[in-house]
Amino acid sequence: MTKKVKNPASKLVIGLTFSCISVILNTGIAHQIGLAKSTDPQKCNILAYVTDTDPQGLNVRSGASTYNTILGQIPINETVQVIGAAGDWVQITNASDGFQGTGWVFVPKLGLTTRGYGTNGVDLYASTSQQSLKVRRIPANTVVKLLGCQKDWAQVEYQGVKGWLTREDQCGAALTSCS
């Protein structure tokens, strides 16, 4: 059995509460509050290239969220230096063309290729150590999905297998072999 609220002041308080919750959810404030509580970005030092096919380029934002301001764009195939990672976002700097400065991009819009030229491929490791388990061998000069980074290691996915590539096995340039 439900109880009806007869007091007009109680109805007003309940209405205002639901309105505030709706505003917080619909404006993205809740997402920004969640980001504020997150830990500092993971430090990285890798190169990657833009795979976003949007004719205007990949949006670079002031923070790790679509709610942050767009600072500029970077065209497809341009190389960027990745200096930090937080969830599905990476902090970039030193774009080869387009946006100049430092900002955040959505990591699925960046790519990486393996090196290993003249070999039978490169190893994909379970963690950021060459002493960790080798989870897969990836052919040389193969495009992999970039997931994130830690120091100079790139977290990638290849044919459904996730793991880590050493700096020596990464090529962050789209239109060259990095040889």
XYZ file of C-alpha atoms in Angstrom:
179
model
C 0.000 0.000 0.000
C 1.441 3.384 -0.976
C 1.183 6.410 1.238
C 0.251 9.710 -0.399
C 2.127 12.851 0.581
C -0.426 15.519 1.563
C 1.944 18.176 2.899
C 2.741 20.690 0.084
C 6.184 21.421 1.553
C 7.078 17.700 1.453
C 5.939 17.506 -2.176
C 8.164 20.492 -3.012
C 11.220 18.949 -1.312
C 10.695 15.624 -3.097
C 10.228 17.384 -6.442
C 13.356 19.505 -5.980
C 15.382 16.443 -4.977
C 14.411 14.569 -8.126
C 15.037 17.674 -10.265
C 18.557 18.079 -8.814
C 19.356 14.409 -9.416
C 18.100 14.724 -12.993
C 20.244 17.832 -13.638
C 23.351 16.164 -12.189
C 22.891 13.057 -14.347
C 21.943 14.863 -17.554
C 24.704 17.490 -17.454
C 27.483 15.010 -16.792
C 28.377 16.469 -13.406
C 28.135 12.972 -11.914
C 30.710 11.726 -14.447
C 33.053 14.614 -13.655
C 32.682 13.998 -9.917
C 33.618 10.361 -10.559
C 36.698 11.440 -12.522
C 37.744 13.814 -9.755
C 37.839 10.899 -7.319
C 39.905 8.714 -9.677
C 43.603 8.247 -9.157
C 46.266 10.199 -11.001
C 46.837 9.180 -14.617
C 49.273 6.350 -15.278
C 52.547 7.808 -16.635
C 53.414 6.657 -20.162
C 55.949 7.287 -22.890
C 54.885 5.675 -26.169
C 54.080 6.795 -29.699
C 50.779 6.053 -31.454
C 48.958 7.255 -34.551
C 45.471 8.640 -35.121
C 42.986 6.172 -36.639
C 39.881 8.394 -36.352
C 38.361 8.758 -39.833
C 36.372 11.914 -38.985
C 37.258 14.463 -41.713
C 37.657 17.148 -39.007
C 40.175 14.981 -37.150
C 40.446 13.460 -33.703
C 39.169 15.738 -30.936
C 41.742 16.666 -28.291
C 40.067 17.593 -25.010
C 41.043 19.441 -21.840
C 40.331 16.343 -19.722
C 39.552 12.625 -19.893
C 35.861 12.913 -20.779
C 33.602 13.955 -23.641
C 32.272 16.608 -21.252
C 35.611 18.442 -21.367
C 36.303 21.283 -23.800
C 37.657 20.465 -27.268
C 41.074 22.125 -27.585
C 41.740 21.142 -31.201
C 41.913 18.263 -33.679
C 44.571 15.947 -35.108
C 44.221 14.499 -38.638
C 44.181 10.763 -39.358
C 47.562 8.951 -39.512
C 49.397 11.673 -37.558
C 51.729 10.514 -34.788
C 51.310 11.588 -31.160
C 53.332 11.022 -28.029
C 51.238 9.400 -25.290
C 52.321 10.615 -21.847
C 49.507 9.427 -19.583
C 46.528 7.087 -19.354
C 43.298 7.110 -17.330
C 40.696 4.494 -18.209
C 39.730 4.739 -21.890
C 41.553 8.066 -22.297
C 45.185 8.942 -22.900
C 47.024 12.216 -22.490
C 48.938 13.202 -25.610
C 51.448 15.818 -26.682
C 53.719 16.540 -29.652
C 51.331 15.738 -32.504
C 53.181 15.584 -35.821
C 50.445 17.769 -37.392
C 47.268 19.490 -36.265
C 46.853 20.261 -32.574
C 49.957 21.541 -30.814
C 50.068 21.242 -27.044
C 48.888 18.693 -24.498
C 45.409 17.234 -24.150
C 43.326 14.072 -23.850
C 41.994 11.724 -26.563
C 39.801 8.624 -26.549
C 42.227 5.696 -26.788
C 40.189 3.592 -29.312
C 40.879 6.390 -31.826
C 44.635 5.648 -31.740
C 46.547 2.799 -33.331
C 49.824 0.973 -33.080
C 51.655 -1.446 -35.358
C 54.134 -4.140 -34.376
C 57.757 -4.091 -35.452
C 59.690 -7.365 -35.663
C 60.699 -6.889 -39.299
C 62.639 -9.820 -40.712
C 61.565 -12.053 -37.796
C 58.682 -14.393 -37.067
C 56.936 -11.639 -35.079
C 56.916 -10.113 -31.609
C 55.876 -11.377 -28.192
C 52.818 -10.174 -26.325
C 53.376 -10.356 -22.556
C 50.919 -10.912 -19.682
C 52.331 -7.933 -17.757
C 54.870 -5.128 -18.135
C 57.867 -7.416 -17.707
C 59.761 -9.513 -20.221
C 59.961 -12.149 -17.480
C 56.141 -12.466 -17.463
C 54.216 -15.099 -19.401
C 54.241 -14.688 -23.192
C 50.540 -14.814 -24.072
C 50.778 -14.586 -27.859
C 53.083 -14.111 -30.825
C 52.020 -11.324 -33.208
C 53.296 -11.176 -36.795
C 55.668 -8.354 -37.732
C 54.148 -5.165 -39.156
C 50.656 -5.967 -37.824
C 48.069 -3.402 -36.713
C 46.960 -3.938 -33.089
C 44.263 -2.246 -31.013
C 45.752 0.140 -28.457
C 44.112 -0.177 -25.011
C 46.413 1.879 -22.813
C 49.974 2.188 -21.591
C 52.267 2.063 -18.616
C 55.701 3.707 -18.787
C 57.101 2.607 -22.189
C 54.871 -0.482 -22.482
C 51.739 -0.457 -24.675
C 48.685 -2.457 -23.670
C 47.157 -3.865 -26.860
C 44.681 -6.394 -28.170
C 45.262 -8.711 -31.113
C 42.635 -11.224 -32.265
C 40.877 -11.052 -28.899
C 44.058 -11.543 -26.831
C 45.120 -8.679 -24.570
C 48.678 -8.119 -23.425
C 51.678 -5.812 -23.344
C 54.208 -4.857 -26.042
C 57.728 -3.690 -25.239
C 58.838 -0.298 -26.563
C 61.169 -2.039 -29.043
C 58.209 -3.913 -30.581
C 55.967 -0.842 -31.071
C 55.622 1.297 -34.165
C 53.630 4.482 -33.573
C 53.776 5.732 -37.157
C 50.960 4.898 -39.572
C 52.673 5.489 -42.899
C 56.141 4.073 -42.268
C 57.596 0.799 -41.061
C 59.573 2.336 -38.136
C 62.595 0.341 -39.259
